[in-house]
Coordinates of C-alpha atoms in Angstrom, one line a residue:
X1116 CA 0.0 0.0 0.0
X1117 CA 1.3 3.9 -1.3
X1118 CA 1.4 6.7 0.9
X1119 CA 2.0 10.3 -0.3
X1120 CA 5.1 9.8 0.6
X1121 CA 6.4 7.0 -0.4
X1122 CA 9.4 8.0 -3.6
X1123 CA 11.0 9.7 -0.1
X1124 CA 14.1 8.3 1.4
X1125 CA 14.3 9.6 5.4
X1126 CA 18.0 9.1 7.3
X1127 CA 16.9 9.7 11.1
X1128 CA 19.9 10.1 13.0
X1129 CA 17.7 11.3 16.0
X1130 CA 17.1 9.8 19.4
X1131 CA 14.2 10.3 22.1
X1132 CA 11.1 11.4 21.0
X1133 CA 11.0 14.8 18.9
X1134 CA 13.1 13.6 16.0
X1135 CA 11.9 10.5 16.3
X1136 CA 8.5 11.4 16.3
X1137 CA 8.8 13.3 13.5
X1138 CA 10.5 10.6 11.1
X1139 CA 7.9 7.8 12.2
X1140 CA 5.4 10.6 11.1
X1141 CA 6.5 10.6 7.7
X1142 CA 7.1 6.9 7.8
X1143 CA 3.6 6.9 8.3
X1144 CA 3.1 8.8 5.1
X1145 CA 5.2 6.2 3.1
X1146 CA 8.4 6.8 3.4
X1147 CA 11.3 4.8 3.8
X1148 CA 13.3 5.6 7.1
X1149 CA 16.1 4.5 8.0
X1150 CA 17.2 5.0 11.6
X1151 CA 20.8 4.8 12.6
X1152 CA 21.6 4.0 16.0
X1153 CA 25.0 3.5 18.3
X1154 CA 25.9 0.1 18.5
X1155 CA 26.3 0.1 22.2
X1156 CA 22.3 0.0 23.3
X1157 CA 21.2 2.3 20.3
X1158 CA 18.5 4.8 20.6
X1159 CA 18.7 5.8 24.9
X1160 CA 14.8 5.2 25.0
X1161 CA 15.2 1.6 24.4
X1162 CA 16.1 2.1 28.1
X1163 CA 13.1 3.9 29.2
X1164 CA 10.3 2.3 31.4
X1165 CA 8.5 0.8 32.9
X1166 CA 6.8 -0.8 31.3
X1167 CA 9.1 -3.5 29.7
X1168 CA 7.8 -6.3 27.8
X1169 CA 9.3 -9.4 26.2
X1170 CA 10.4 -12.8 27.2
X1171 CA 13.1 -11.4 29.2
X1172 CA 11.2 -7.8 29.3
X1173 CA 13.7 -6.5 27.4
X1174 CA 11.4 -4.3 25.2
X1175 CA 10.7 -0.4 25.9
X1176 CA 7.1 0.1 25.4
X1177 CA 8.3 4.0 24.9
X1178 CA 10.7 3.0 22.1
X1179 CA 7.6 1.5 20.4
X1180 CA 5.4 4.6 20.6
X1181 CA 8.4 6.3 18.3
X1182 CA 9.7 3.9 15.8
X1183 CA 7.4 2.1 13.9
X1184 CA 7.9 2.2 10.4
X1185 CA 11.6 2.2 10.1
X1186 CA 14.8 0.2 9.5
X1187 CA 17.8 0.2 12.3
X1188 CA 21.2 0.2 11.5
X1189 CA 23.8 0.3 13.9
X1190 CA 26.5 3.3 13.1
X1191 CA 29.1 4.9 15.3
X1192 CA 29.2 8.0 13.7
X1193 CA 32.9 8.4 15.4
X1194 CA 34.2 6.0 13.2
X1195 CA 35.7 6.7 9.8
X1196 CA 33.6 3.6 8.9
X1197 CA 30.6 4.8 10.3
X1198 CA 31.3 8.5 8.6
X1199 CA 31.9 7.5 5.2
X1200 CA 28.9 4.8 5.4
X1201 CA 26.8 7.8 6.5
X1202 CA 28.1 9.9 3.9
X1203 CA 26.7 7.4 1.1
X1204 CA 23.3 7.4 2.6
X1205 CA 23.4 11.2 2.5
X1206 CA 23.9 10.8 -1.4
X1207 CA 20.8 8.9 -1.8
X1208 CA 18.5 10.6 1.0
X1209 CA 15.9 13.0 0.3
X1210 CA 15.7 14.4 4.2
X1211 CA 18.3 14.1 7.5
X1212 CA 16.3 14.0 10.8
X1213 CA 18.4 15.3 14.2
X1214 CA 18.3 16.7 17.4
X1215 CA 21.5 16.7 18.7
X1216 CA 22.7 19.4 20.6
X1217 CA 24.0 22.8 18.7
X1218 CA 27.1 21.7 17.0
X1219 CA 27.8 18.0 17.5
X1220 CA 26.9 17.2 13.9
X1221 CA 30.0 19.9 12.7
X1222 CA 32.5 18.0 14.9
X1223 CA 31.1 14.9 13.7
X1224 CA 32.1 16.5 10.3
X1225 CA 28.9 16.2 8.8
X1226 CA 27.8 20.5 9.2
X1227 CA 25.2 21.8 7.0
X1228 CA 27.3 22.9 3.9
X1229 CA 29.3 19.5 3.7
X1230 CA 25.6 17.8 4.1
X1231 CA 24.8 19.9 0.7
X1232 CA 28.2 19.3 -1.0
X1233 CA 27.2 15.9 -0.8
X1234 CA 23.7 16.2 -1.6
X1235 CA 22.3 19.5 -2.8
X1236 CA 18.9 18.2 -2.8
X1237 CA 19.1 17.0 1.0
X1238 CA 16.2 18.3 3.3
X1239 CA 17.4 18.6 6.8
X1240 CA 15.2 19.0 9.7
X1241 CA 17.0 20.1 12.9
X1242 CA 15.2 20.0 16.4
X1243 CA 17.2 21.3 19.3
X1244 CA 15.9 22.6 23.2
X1245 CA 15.9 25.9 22.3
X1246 CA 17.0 26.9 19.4
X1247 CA 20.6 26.6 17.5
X1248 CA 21.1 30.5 18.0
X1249 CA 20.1 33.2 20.6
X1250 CA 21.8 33.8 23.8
X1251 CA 20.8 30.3 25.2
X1252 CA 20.9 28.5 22.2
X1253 CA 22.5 24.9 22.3
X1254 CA 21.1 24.0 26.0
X1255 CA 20.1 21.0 26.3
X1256 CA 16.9 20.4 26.4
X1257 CA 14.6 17.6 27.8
X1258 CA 10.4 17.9 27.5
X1259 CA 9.5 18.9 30.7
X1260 CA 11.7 21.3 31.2
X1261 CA 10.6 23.0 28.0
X1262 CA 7.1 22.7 29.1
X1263 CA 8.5 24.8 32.5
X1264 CA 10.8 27.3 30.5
X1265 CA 7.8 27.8 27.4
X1266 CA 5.4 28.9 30.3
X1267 CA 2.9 25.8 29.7
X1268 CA 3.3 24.5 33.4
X1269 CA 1.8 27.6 34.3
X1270 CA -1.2 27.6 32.6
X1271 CA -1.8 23.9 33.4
X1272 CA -3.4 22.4 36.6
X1273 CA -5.0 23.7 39.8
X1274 CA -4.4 27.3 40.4
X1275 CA -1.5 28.3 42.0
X1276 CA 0.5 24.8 41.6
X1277 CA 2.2 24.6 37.8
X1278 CA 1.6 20.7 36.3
X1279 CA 3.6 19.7 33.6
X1280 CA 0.9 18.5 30.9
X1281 CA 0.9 14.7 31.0
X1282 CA 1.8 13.8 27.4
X1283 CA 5.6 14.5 26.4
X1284 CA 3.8 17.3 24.4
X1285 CA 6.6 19.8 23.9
X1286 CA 8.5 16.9 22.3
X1287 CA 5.8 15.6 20.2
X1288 CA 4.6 19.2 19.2
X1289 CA 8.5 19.7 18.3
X1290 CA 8.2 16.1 16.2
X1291 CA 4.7 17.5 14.3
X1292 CA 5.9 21.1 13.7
X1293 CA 9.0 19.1 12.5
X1294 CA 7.6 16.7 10.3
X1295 CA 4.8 19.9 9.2
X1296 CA 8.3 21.6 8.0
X1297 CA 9.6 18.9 6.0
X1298 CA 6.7 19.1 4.0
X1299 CA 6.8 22.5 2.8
X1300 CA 11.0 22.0 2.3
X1301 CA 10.0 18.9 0.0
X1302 CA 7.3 21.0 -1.8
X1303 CA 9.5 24.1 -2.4
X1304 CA 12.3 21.9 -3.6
X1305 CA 10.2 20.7 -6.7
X1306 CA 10.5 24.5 -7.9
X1307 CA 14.3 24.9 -6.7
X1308 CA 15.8 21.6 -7.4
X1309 CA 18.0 22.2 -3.8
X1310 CA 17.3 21.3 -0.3
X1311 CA 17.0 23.5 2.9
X1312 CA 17.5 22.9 6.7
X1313 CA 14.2 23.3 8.5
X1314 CA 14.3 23.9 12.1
X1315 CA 12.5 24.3 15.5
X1316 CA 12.7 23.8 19.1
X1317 CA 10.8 22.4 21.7
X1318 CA 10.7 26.0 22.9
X1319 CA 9.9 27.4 20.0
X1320 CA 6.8 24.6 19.6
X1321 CA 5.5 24.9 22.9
X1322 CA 5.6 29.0 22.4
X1323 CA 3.8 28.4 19.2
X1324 CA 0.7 27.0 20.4
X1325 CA -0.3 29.3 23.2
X1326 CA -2.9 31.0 20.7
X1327 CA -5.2 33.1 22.7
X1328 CA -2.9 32.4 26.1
X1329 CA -0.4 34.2 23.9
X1330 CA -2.4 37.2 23.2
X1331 CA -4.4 37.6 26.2
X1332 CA -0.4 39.1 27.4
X1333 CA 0.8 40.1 24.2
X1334 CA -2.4 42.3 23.3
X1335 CA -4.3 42.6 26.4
X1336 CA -1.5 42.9 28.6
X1337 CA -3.0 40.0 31.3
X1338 CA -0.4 37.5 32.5
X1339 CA -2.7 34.0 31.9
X1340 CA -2.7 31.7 34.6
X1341 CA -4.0 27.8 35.7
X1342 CA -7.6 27.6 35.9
X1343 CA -7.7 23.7 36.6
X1344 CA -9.9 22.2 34.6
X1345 CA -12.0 24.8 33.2
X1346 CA -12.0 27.4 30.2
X1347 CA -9.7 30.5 30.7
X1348 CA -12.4 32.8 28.2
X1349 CA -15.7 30.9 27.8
X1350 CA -18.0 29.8 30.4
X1351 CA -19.5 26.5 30.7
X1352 CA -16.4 24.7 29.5
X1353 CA -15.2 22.4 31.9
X1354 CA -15.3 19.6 33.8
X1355 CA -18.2 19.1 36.0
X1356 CA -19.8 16.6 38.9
X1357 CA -22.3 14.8 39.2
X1358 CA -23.6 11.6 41.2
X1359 CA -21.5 9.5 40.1
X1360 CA -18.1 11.4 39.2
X1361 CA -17.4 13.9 36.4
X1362 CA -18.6 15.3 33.1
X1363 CA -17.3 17.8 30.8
X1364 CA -19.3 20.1 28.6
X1365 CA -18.7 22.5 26.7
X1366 CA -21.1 25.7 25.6
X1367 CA -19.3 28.2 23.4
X1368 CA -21.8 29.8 22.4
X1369 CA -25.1 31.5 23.7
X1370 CA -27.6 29.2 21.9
X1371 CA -25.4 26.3 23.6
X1372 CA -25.6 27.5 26.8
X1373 CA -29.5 28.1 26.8
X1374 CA -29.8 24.7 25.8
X1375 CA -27.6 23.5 28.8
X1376 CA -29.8 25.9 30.9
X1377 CA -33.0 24.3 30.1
X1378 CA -31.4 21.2 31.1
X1379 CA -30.7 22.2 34.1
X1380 CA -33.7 24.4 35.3
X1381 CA -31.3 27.5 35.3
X1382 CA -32.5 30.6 34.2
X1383 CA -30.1 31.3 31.1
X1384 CA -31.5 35.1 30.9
X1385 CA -30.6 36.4 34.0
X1386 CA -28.0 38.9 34.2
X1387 CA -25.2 37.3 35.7
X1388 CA -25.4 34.4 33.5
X1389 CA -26.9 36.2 29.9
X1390 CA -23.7 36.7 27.9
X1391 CA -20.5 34.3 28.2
X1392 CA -18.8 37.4 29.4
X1393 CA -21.4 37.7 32.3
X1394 CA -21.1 34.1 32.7
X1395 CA -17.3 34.3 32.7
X1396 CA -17.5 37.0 35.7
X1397 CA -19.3 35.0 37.9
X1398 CA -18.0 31.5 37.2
X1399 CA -17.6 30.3 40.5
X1400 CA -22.1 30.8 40.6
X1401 CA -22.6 29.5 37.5
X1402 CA -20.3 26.1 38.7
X1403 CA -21.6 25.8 41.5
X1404 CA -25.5 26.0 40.5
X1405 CA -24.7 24.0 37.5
X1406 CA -23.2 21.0 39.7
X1407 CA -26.0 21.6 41.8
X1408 CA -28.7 20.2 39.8
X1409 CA -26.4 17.8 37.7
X1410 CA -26.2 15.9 41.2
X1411 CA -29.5 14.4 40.6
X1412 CA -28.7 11.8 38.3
X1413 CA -25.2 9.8 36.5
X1414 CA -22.9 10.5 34.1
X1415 CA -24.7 8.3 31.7
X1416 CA -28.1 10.4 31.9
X1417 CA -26.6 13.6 31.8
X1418 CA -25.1 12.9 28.7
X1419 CA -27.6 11.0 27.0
X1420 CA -29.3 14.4 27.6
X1421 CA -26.8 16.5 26.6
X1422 CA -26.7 14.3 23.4
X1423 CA -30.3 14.9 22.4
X1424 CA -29.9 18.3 22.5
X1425 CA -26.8 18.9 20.3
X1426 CA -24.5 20.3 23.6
X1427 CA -21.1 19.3 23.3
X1428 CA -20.1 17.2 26.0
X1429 CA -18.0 13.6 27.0
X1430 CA -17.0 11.8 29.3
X1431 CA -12.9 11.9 30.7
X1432 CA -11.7 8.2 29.9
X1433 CA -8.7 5.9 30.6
X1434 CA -6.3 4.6 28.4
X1435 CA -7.7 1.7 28.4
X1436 CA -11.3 2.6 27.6
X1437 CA -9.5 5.1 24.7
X1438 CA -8.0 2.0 22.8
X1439 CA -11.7 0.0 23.1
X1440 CA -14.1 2.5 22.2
X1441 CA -15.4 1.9 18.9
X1442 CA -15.0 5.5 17.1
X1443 CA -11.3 5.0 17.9
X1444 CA -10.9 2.1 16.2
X1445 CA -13.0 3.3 13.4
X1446 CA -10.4 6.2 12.7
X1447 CA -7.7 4.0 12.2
X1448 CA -6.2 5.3 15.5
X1449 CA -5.2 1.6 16.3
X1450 CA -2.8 -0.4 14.4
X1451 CA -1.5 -4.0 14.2
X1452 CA 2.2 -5.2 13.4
X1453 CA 3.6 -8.2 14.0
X1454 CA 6.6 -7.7 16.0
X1455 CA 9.5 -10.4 15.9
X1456 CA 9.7 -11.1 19.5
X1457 CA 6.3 -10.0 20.7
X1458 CA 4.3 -11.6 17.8
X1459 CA 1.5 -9.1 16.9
X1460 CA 1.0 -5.6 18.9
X1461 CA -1.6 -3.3 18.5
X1462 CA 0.6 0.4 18.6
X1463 CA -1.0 4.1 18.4
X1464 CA -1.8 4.7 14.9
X1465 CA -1.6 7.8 12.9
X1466 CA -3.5 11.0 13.0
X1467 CA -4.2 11.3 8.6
X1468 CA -6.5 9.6 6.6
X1469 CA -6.2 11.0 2.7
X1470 CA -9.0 9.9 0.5
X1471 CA -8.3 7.4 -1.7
X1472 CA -5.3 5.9 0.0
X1473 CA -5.7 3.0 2.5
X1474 CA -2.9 4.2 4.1
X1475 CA 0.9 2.1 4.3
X1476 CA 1.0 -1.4 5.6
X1477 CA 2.8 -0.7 9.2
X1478 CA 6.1 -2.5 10.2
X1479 CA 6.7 -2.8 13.9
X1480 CA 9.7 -0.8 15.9
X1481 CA 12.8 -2.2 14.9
X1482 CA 15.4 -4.2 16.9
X1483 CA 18.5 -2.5 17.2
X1484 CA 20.5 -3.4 14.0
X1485 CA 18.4 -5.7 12.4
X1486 CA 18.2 -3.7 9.3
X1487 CA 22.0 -3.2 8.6
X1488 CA 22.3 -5.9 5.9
X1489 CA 19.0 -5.1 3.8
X1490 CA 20.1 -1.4 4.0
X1491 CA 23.7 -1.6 2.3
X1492 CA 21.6 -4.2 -0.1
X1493 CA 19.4 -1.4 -1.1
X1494 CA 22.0 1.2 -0.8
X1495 CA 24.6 -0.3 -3.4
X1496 CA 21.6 -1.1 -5.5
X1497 CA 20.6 2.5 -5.8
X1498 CA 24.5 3.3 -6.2
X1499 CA 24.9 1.4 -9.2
X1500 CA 21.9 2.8 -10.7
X1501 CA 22.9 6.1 -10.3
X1502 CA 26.3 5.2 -11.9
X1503 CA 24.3 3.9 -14.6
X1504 CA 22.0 7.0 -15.2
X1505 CA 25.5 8.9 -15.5
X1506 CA 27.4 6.7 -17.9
X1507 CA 24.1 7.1 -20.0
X1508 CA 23.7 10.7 -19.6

């Protein structure tokens, strides 16, 4: 099976999860990635857990949330072996995925202009802490601390007490912004016939999803902060109680919200509660009366309800329940491979669907190395084709 990406050749020197990320995104597309790893343990989140599984539980269920899709070699990149092996793959690459710190690929002698002498065409995506310039450019950079330094801990949780956001977000929002780069590069180089380094941050892709956060300071000069589980501009939009735990609902609009009113037995004209800016200014009431009356029966009812009368609203699930609900599954948001060791795995599947295409037939994370010998097949193949092409031109 074809994906739109699929003529595209990606060498992912990256480790983690932003780089990673990013190249399993476009494996997902179609195209071939090849992941090069150190031979002693390979990428460092084959380390991270729990949980391991396995016979021996030897197997990072982290490292499988990042890799699928891709062939392993195992490179030290110190080597003059591992160089000039690298080099050759270069040649025949359409894109380079890292995120090593600001300047370890120049003392690695493989910096930006000798990438191009060796392959004008080469896209390179680049994804460092916090950026490769600026006064604190080239610190390292890990997710949470991002999420800390990019101000998303304080907009998250209770008030008062910053939470990091659950999700390794400002690594996978790094890996999408990334991959959402590579794109464009790819789709400007069919006008310019050469190659360009994209590059973001994990600062730089938490800072650019802040939206209104962003401008409530920027424009309106107020300093955001954590409002727990509950809307920082529109009121009713949270999480609510009632008999028998929590509900979330969600009225954006004025119609919506006299439609949650009737519901309830509230009166949606009164003035404290008329406009969401009203509603906004006296949020504390409006929770409180709102919980109030949704006491009187389950989650269940209260959505059924909230169903029938076109009010957004859901339930707050588990993992567990996530991966077994039917309209999951029906997005293709769960994928089997058979894994080598494991035998078959359901994994995380990707966010696109494009008309048309059923998608690429998924290959499960690799084992460190596995690939080498099927790589350098492919490799000299595509060498001596290219030698052809020139002895005919």
């Amino acid at each position: 099976m074809r994906g739109p990406l699929d003529d595209i050749v990606v060498l992912d020197l990256s480790r983690a999860l932003a780089g990673p990320h990013a190249a399993q995104m476009l494996g997902d597309l179609g195209a071939r990635v090849i992941k090069v790893e150190h031979p002693d343990g390979g990428d460092e989140s084959r380390g991270w857990g729990p949980p391991f599984v396995g016979p021996d539980q030897g197997i990072s269920t982290y490292f499988l949330a990042a890799n699928r899709n891709k062939q392993s070699i195992a490179v030290d990149l110190k080597s003059d072996a591992g160089r000039e092996l690298i080099e050759r793959l270069v040649r025949r690459s359409d894109v380079l995925v890292e995120n090593f710190r600001t300047g370890v690929l120049d003392r690695l002698g493989l910096s930006v202009e000798r990438l191009h002498e060796l392959n004008p065409r080469l896209v390179v995506l680049s994804i460092t802490g916090f950026g490769h310039d600026g006064p604190e450019g080239g610190r390292p950079g890990y997710d949470q601390i991002a999420q800390g330094e990019a101000g998303l801990m304080s907009l998250t949780g209770p008030p008062g007490e910053p939470y990091r956001v659950g999700a390794s977000v400002a690594d996978l929002l790094a890996g999408i912004h990334g991959a959402y780069g590579v794109a464009a590069a790819l789709y400007e180089r069919e006008r310019t016939g050469r190659g360009r380094v994209v590059r973001t941050s994990l600062l730089a892709a938490v800072t650019g999803v802040h939206s209104y956060h962003g401008t409530a300071w920027t424009v309106g000069g107020r300093v955001p902060a954590a409002g727990g589980n509950h809307h920082a501009s529109i009121a009713p939009y949270g999480a609510f109680r009632c008999a028998d735990g929590m509900l979330q609902i969600a009225a954006a609009n004025d119609g919506q919200w006299k439609k949650v009113a009737a519901l309830l037995d509230i009166d949606p004209d009164m003035a404290k509660y008329a406009t969401n800016r009203d509603r906004f200014a006296h949020r504390d009431e409006l929770i409180a009366d709102m919980e109030k009356a949704l006491a009187a029966h389950d989650r269940a009812y209260w959505l059924a309800r909230l169903g029938e009368a076109g009010v957004p609203a859901g339930a707050i699930r588990s993992l567990d329940e996530v991966y077994a609900w039917a309209q999951t599954r029906s997005q293709g948001l769960v994928v089997e491979v058979e894994h080598p060791v494991l035998g078959p795995i359901e994994l995380p599947g990707p966010p696109l669907r494009f008309d048309g295409l059923d998608g690429v037939k998924h290959s499960p994370p690799p084992a460190l190395g596995q690939d080498g010998d099927a790589v350098l097949r492919w490799l000299t193949e595509r060498e001596e084709l290219a030698r052809r092409e020139e002895l005919e031109r």
